XYZ file of C-alpha atoms in Angstrom:
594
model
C -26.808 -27.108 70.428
C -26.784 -23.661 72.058
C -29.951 -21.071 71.653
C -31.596 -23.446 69.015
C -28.822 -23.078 66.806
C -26.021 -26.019 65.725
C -22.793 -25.731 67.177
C -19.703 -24.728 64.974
C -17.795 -27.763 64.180
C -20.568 -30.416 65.444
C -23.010 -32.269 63.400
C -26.698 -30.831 63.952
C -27.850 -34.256 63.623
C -26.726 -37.778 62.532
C -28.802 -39.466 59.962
C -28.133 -43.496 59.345
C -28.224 -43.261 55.669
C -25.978 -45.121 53.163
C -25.292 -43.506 49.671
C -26.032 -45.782 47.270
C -24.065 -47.376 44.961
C -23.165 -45.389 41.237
C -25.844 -45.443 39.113
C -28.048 -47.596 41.955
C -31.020 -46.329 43.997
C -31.010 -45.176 47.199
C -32.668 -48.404 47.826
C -29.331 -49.798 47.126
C -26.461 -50.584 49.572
C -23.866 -47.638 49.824
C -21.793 -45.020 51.516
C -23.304 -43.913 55.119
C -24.472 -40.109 55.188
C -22.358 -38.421 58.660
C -24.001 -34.889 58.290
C -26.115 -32.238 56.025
C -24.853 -28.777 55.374
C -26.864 -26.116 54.316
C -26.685 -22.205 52.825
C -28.975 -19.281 52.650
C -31.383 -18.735 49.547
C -29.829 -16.556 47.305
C -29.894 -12.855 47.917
C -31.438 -13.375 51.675
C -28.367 -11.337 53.806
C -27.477 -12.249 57.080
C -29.406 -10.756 60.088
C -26.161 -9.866 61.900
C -24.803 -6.192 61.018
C -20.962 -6.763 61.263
C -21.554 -10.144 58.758
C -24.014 -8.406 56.418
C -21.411 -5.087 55.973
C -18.598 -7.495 55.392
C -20.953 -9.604 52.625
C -21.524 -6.157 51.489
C -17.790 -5.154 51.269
C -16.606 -8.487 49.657
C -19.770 -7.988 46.821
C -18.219 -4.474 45.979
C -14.657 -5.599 45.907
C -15.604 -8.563 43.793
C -17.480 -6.327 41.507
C -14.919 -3.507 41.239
C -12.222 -6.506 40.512
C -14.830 -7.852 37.690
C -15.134 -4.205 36.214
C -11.115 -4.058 36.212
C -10.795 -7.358 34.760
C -12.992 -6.155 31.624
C -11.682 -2.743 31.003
C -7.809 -4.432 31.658
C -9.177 -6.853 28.951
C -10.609 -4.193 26.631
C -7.683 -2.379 27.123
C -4.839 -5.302 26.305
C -7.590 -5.297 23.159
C -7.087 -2.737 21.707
C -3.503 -2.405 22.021
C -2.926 -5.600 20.039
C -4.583 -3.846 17.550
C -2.328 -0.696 17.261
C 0.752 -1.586 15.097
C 2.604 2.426 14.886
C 3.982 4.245 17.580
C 1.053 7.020 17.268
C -1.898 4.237 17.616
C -0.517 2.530 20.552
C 0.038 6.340 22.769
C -3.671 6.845 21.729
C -4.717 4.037 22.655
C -2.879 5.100 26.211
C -4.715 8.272 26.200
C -7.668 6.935 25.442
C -8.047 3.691 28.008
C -6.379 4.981 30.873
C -8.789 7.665 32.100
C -11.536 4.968 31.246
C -9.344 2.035 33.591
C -8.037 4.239 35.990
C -10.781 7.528 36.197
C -7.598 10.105 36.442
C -7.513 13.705 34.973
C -4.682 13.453 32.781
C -1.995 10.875 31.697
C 1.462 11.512 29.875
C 3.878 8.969 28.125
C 7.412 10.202 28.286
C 10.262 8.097 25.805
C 14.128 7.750 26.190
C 15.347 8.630 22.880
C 19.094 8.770 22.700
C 19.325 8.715 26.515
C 16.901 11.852 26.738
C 13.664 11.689 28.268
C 11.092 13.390 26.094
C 7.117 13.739 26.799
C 5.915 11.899 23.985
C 2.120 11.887 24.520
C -0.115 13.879 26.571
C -3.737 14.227 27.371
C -6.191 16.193 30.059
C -3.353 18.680 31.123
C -2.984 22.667 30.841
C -0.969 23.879 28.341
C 1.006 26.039 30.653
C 2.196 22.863 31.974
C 2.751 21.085 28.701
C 5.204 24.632 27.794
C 7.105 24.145 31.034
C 7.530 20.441 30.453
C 9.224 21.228 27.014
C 12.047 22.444 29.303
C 14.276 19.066 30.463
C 15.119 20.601 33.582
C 11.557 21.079 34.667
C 10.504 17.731 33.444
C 13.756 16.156 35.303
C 12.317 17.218 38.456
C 9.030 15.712 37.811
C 8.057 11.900 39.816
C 7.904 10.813 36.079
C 11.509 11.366 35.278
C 12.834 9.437 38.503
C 10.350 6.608 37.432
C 12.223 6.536 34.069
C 15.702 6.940 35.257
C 15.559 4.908 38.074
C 12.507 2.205 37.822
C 11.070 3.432 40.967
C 7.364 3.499 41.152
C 5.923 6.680 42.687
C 2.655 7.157 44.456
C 2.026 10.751 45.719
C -1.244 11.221 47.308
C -1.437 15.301 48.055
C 0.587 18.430 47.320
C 2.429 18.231 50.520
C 4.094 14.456 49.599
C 5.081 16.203 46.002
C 6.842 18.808 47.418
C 8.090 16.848 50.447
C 9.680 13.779 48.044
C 10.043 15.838 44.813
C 11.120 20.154 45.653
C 11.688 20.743 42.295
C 7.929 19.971 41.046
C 6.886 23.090 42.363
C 6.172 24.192 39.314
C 4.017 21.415 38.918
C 1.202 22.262 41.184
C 0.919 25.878 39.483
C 0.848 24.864 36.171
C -1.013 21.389 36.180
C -3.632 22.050 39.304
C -3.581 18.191 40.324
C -3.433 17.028 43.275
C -2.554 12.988 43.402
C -0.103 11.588 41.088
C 1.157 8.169 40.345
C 4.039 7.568 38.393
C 5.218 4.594 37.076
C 8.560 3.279 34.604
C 7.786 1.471 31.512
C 10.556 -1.705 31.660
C 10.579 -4.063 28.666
C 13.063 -6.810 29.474
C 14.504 -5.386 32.253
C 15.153 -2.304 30.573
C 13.492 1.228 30.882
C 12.269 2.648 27.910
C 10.320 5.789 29.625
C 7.682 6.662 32.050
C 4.078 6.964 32.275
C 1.887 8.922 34.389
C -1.994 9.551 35.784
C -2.795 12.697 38.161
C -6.107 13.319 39.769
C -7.623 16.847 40.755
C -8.269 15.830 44.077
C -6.169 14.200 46.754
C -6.292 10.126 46.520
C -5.393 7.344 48.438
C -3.863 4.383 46.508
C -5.067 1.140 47.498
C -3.017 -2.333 47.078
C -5.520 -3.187 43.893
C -5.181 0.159 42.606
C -1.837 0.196 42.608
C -1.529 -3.442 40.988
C -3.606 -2.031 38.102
C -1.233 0.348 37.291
C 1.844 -1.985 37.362
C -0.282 -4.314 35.325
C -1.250 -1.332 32.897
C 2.299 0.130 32.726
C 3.630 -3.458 31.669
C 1.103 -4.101 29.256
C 1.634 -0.254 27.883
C 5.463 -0.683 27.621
C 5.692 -4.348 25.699
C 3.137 -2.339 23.397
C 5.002 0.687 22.706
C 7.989 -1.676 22.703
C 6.737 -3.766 20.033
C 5.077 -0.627 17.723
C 9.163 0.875 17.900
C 10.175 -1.848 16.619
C 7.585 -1.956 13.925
C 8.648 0.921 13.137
C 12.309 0.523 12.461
C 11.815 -2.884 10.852
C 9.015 -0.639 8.232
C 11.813 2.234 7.881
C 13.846 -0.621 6.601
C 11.821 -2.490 4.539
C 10.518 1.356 2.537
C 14.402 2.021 2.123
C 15.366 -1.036 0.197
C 11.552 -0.358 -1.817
C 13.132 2.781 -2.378
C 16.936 1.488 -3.001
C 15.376 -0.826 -5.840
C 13.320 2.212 -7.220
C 14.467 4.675 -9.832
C 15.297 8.485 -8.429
C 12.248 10.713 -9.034
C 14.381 12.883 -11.057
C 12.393 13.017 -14.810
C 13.698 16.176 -16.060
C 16.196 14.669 -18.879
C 12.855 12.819 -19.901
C 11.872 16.610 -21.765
C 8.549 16.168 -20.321
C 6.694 16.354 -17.010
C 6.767 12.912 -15.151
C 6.317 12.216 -11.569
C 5.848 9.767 -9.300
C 4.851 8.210 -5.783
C 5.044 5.305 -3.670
C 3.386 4.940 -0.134
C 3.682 1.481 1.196
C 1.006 -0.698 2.792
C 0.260 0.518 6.337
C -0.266 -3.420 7.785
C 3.024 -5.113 8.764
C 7.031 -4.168 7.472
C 7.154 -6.666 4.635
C 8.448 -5.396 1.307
C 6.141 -4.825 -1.707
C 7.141 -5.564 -5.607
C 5.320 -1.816 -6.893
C 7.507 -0.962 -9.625
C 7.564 1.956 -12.238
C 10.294 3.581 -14.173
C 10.721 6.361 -17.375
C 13.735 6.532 -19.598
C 14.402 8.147 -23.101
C 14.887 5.283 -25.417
C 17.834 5.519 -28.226
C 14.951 6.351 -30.880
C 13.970 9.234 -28.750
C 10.614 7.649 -27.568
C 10.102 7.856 -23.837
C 9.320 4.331 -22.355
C 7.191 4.610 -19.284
C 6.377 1.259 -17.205
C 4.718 0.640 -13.917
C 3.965 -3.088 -12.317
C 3.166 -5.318 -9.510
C 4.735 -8.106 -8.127
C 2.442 -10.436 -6.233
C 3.326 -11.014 -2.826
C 4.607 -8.698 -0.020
C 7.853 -10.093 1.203
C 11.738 -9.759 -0.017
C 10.968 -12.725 -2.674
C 8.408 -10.369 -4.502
C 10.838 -7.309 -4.034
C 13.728 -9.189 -5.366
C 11.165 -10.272 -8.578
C 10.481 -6.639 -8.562
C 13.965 -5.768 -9.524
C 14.454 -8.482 -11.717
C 11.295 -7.189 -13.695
C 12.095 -3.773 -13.782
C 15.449 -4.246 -14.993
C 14.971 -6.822 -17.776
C 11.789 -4.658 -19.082
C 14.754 -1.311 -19.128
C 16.998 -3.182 -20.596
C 15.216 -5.003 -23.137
C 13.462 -1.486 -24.181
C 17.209 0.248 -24.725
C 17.799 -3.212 -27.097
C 15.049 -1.396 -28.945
C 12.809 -4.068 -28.935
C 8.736 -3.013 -29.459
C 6.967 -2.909 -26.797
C 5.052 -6.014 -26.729
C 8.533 -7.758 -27.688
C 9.626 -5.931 -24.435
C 7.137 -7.269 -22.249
C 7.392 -10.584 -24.295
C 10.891 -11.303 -23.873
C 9.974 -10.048 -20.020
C 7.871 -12.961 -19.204
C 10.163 -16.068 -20.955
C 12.942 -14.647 -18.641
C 10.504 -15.086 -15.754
C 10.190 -18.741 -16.968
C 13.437 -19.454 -17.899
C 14.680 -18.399 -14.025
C 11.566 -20.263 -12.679
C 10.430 -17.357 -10.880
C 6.644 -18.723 -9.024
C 5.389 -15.563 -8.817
C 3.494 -13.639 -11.405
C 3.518 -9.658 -12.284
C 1.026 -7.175 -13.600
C 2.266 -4.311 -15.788
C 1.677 -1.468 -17.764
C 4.674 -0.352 -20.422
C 3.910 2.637 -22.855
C 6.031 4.349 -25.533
C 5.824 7.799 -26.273
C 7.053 9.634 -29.245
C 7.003 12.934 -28.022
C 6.826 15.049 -30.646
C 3.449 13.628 -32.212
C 1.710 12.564 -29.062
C 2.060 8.716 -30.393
C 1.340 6.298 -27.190
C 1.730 2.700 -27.437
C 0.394 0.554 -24.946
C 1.032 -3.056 -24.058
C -1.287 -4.554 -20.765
C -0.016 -7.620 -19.284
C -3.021 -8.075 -16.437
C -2.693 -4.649 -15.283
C -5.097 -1.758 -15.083
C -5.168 0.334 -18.102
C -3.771 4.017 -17.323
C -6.505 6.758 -16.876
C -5.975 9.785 -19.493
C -7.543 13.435 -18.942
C -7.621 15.236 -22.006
C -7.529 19.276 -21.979
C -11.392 20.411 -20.981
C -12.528 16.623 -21.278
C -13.570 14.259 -18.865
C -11.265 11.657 -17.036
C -11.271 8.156 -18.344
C -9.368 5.004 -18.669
C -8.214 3.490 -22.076
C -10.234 1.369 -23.487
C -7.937 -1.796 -23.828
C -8.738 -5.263 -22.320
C -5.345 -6.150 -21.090
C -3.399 -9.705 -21.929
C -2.583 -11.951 -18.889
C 0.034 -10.941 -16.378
C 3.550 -12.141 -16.650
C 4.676 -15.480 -15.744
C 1.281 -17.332 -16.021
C 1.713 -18.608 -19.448
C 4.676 -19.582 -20.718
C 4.379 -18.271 -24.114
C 2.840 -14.851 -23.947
C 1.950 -12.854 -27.131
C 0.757 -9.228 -26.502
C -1.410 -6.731 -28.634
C -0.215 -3.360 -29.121
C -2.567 -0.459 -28.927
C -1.448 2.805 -30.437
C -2.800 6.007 -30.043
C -2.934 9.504 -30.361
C -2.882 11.980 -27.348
C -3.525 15.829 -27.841
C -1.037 17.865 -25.874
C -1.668 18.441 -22.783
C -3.513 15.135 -21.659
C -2.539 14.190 -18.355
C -1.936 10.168 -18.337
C -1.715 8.281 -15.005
C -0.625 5.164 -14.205
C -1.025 2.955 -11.264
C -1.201 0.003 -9.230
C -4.359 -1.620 -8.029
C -3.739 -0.752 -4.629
C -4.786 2.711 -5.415
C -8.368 1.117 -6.493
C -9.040 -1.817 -4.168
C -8.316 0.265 -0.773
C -11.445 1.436 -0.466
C -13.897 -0.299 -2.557
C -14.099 -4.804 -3.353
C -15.244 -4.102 -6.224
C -12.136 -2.733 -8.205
C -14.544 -0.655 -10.944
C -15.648 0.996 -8.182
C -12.948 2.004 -7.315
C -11.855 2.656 -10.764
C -14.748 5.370 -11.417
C -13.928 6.539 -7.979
C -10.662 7.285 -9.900
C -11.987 9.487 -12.289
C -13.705 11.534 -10.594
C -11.006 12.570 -8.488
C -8.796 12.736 -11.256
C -11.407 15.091 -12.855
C -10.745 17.785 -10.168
C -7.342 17.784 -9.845
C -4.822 20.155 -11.527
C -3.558 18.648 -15.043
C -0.132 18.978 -13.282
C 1.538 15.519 -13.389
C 4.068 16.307 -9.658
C 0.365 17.827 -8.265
C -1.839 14.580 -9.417
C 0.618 12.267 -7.549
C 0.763 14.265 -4.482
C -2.868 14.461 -4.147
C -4.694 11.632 -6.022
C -3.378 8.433 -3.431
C -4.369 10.655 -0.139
C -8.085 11.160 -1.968
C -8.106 7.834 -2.548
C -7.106 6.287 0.744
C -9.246 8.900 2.669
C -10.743 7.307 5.663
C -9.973 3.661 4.762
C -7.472 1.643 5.870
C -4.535 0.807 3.112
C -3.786 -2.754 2.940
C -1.497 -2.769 -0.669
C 1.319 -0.762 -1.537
C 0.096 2.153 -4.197
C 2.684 3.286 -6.981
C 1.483 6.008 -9.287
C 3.112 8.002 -11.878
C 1.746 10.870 -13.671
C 2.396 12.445 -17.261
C 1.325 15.003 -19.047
C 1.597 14.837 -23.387
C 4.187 17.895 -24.452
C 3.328 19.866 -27.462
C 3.891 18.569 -30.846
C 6.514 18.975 -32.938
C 5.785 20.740 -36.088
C 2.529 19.404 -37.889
C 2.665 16.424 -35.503
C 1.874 14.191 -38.597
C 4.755 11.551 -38.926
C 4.455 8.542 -36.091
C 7.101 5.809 -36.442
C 7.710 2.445 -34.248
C 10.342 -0.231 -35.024
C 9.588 -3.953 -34.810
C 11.354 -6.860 -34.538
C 12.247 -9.362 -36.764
C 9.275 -11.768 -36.082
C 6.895 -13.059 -38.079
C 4.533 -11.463 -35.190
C 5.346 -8.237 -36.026
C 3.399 -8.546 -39.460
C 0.403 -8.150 -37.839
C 1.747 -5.726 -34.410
C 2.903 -3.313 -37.871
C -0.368 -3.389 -39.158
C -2.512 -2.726 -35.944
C -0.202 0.342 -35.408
C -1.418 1.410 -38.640
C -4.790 0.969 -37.811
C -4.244 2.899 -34.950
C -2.865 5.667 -36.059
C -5.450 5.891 -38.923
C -8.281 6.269 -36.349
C -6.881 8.481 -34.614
C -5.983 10.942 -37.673
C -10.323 9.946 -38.692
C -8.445 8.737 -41.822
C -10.653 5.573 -41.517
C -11.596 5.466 -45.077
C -8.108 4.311 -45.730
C -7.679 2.178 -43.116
C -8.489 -1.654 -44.763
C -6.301 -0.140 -48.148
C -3.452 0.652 -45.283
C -3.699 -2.728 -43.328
C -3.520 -4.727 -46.632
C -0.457 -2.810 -47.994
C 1.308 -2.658 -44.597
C 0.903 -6.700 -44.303
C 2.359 -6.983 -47.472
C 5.471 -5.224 -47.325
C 6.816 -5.820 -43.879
C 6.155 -9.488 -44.315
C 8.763 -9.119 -47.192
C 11.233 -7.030 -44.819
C 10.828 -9.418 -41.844
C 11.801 -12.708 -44.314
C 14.845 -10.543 -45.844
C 16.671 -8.935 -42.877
C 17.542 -10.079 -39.321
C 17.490 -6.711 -37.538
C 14.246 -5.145 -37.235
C 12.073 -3.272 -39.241
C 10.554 0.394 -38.475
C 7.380 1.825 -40.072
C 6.273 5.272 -40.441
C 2.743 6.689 -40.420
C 3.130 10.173 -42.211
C 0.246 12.634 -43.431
C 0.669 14.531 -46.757
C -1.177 17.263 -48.216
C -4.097 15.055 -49.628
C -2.321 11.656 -48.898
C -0.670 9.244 -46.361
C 2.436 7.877 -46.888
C 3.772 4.468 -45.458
C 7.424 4.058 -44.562
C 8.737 0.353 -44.301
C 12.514 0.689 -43.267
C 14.873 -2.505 -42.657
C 18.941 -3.217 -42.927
C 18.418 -5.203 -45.815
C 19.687 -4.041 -49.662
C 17.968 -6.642 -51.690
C 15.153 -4.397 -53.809
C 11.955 -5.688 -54.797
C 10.773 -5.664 -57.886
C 7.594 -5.983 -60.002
C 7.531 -9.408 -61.662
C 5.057 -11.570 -62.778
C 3.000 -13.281 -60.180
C 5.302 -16.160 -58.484
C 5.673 -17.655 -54.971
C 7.521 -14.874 -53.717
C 4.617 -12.674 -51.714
C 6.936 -9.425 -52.616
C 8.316 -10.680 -56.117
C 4.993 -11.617 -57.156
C 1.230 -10.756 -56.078
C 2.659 -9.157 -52.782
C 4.208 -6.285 -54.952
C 0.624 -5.887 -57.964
C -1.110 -5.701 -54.592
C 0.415 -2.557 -53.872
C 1.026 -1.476 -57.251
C -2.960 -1.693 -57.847
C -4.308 -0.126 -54.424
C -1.675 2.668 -53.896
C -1.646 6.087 -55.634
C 2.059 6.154 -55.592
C 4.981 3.434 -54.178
C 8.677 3.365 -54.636
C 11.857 1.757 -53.052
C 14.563 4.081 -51.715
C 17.906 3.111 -50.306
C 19.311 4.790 -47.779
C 22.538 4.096 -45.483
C 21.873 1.651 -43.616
C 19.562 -0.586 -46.037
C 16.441 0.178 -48.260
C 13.115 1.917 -47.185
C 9.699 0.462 -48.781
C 6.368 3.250 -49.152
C 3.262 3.766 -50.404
C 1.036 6.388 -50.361
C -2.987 6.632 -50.617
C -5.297 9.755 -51.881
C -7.196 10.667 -48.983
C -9.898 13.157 -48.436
């Protein structure tokens, strides 16, 4: 020992002690002890100056590479987080003055083997005009980082000019003074540049300068990744729109229009649908849907739907029959998933909606100077849940003028869980819009989505009711022949009644109706069509099939239409006949009103 103190490298003292056996006493037999080593308290600094500044040094270096560590973390954080090309950069501008403490930071991109500055933040705009110029930015540290993969560390004015003579320009227009400039490389390959400045002069240590590399890879695979996001969504919203109808409605005769945004999370295809075309009657069909699932299985569904629900409406089918013959196709081709959707029919010239709901939303109507509002119609289950599906028609009348929309629930469910939240939310948007069907659609979805994040695809389409034809007092709708249609035929009745406030008819109506399309529907095989019409002091039934066989009065028998079917309506109606016409016969009544 020398001054009182142990030697380096020699035991202080030597202790006979033997460690006892495991989970023995020291009492116990056991290792021999050789030495004892020993440590400061904590936070008791040595007395010698040169050890107590290096302590002192090592404490701030391991802090400063703590801090580094987090912000590095918080950093590779957030950029996880940014999926598009614009959330990644601003994540760049926003973390790297926070990481690094520079004045300014710019991302520059190769697109089509032409550095552009993509990005920038914390510069002049003088300097952000010059850089517009490619020659100017060529001779930027930047630009040789990008073209070459060089990494460039300039530390004063004099080492810019010195290494880079054409940056000149730099020092008048961005009043920096350090710069460090790195190339983003994904893969071996360069996809730009990135750089810091500082407005005073800076050395760059080794740690420093690790940071950056460390930041520039992290800010590249990022970038990198959101590109290709990009692309891959580009796709995926052209073949949505390939499998979508033009947005070209003017042959409909009537305003329609329409919009699609999809989802904002991921590049996956949606199964939104919608579509309008003029029917051979001269109704307008209108039909909008949802496919569950995001992915190319629910958009090729989507295009099955859509297509069988055109093609069975130009079969002239009714609408339920439509959306009927809809789902057993989606059984019969064992398609798992199920659909939503809304069809409509539209006679234009009397303002005469139908509506059939399979699990969808029911459309919101504005009237003119009334208050937005959706239908009140529970809807039926969505398609391809049950295997027999029988839907109700509603029918109703719509003054010119009333704005309709229909949409998916991703409109609805963006902002709020609760989807009639989101529903009145709806309305009173709606309510302050313009009554303009290409306006409502342009406006309505970004009111909607305001400020919240859009996790479903959101189809809408707009209409606005044209202005009768006439008196607007004759509504017709053809039904299949079905047994089903006896009572579809007399609902539409019923619907059209209330909507005329011809009430006080309506039970007379539904009986007689009943009564003479069930004899049509057992005597032809091609459909029937029935016309609503209002007389001067009466309403007149139409019942129209393909067959020629005439009813007659006879004494009751077991013939509905031969018998008590036809003293039914000889008793309740003011006035019935049978007419034939070309293509068959045509069955009405008619009923003193008012």
């Amino acid at each position: 020992m020398i001054g009182g103190e142990p030697t380096p490298g020699r035991p202080a003292r030597r202790i006979g002690y033997r460690q006892p056996p495991q989970g023995g006493d020291p009492g116990e037999d056991g290792g021999e002890v050789v030495g004892v080593s020993g440590s400061s308290s904590a936070g008791t600094l040595p007395e010698d100056p040169h050890r107590r500044r290096l302590l002192e040094r090592s404490t701030r270096q391991a802090q400063a590479a703590a801090r580094r560590a987090v912000l590095l973390l918080d950093t590779a954080s957030a950029l996880s987080q940014a999926v598009t090309l614009e959330q990644v950069q601003r994540v760049i501008m926003q973390r790297t003055p926070v990481v690094l403490g520079c004045d300014g930071t710019m991302v520059c991109l190769l697109a089509e083997h032409r550095l552009v500055v993509s990005h920038v933040s914390g510069y002049p705009a003088e300097f952000l005009e010059a850089v517009r110029d490619p020659e100017k930015l060529a001779a930027c540290p930047v630009a040789d980082a990008a073209a070459t993969g060089r990494v460039h560390f300039v530390e004063n004015p004099a080492q810019l000019l010195r290494r880079f003579p054409g940056a000149e320009f730099v020092l008048h227009t961005q009043r920096r003074c350090a710069w460090a400039s790195l190339p983003l490389v994904v893969s071996g390959r360069v996809i730009g540049g990135w750089s810091v400045a500082y407005s005073s002069e800076r050395t760059f240590d080794d740690d420093e300068r690790r940071l950056m590399r460390t930041l520039a890879s992290h800010y590249a695979q990022a970038l990198e990744r959101a590109r290709l996001h990009e692309i891959a969504h580009g796709a995926a919203v052209t073949l949505q729109r390939a499998l979508l109808p033009p947005e070209d409605f003017g042959r409909l005769g009537l305003p329609v229009a329409t919009h699609y945004v999809p989802a904002a999370q991921g590049y996956e295809v949606g199964g939104d649908f919608y579509s309008a075309l003029r029917l051979p009657s001269g109704s307008i069909a209108v039909l909008i849907g949802d496919v569950a699932g995001h992915n190319l299985a629910a958009a090729a569904v989507m295009g099955q739907v859509r297509n069988a629900m055109q093609a069975y409406a130009l079969e002239g089918h009714s609408p339920s029959g439509v959306v009927e013959r809809v789902n057993r196709l989606m059984w019969a081709l064992g398609i798992p998933q199920f659909a939503t959707c809304a069809y409509l029919e539209l006679q234009p010239g009397t303002g005469a909606v139908t509506v059939v709901l399979a699990g969808h939303p029911a459309p919101v109507v504005r009237p003119p100077g009334g208050e937005a509002h959706s239908l009140d119609i529970t809807p039926d289950p969505p398609l391809g849940v049950e295997e027999e599906l029988r839907c109700t028609e509603h029918t109703l009348l719509l003054a010119p003028g009333t704005l309709v929309l229909l949409f998916t629930d991703g409109l609805v469910e963006a902002r709020d869980s609760d989807v009639e939240a989101g529903i009145q939310r709806l309305h009173r948007v709606l309510q302050r819009l313009p009554p303009l069907p290409q306006r409502v659609v342009e406006q309505v979805v970004p009111q909607m989505l305001d400020g919240c994040a859009q996790e479903d695809d959101v189809a809408v389409l707009a209409l606005r009711i044209p202005a009768r034809e006439g008196a607007g007092t004759r509504v017709a709708r053809r039904f299949p022949c079905d047994p089903a249609s006896v009572g579809a035929a007399r609902q539409f009745v019923t619907d059209v009644l209330q909507a005329w406030s011809a009430d006080a008819v309506a039970d007379e109506a539904e009986i007689l109706t009943s009564e003479i399309v069930t004899n049509a529907v057992l005597h032809t095989t091609e459909g029937v069509e029935v016309t609503v019409e209002q007389l001067p002091g009466a309403l007149r039934v139409e019942v129209a099939d393909a067959s020629v066989r005439m009813p007659q009065l006879r004494e009751a028998g077991e013939d509905a239409m031969t018998g008590r079917g036809l003293h039914i309506v000889d008793v309740l109606a003011r006035r019935w006949g049978v007419e034939a016409t070309e293509s068959g016969k045509r069955v009405f009544f008619e009923l003193a009103v008012g």
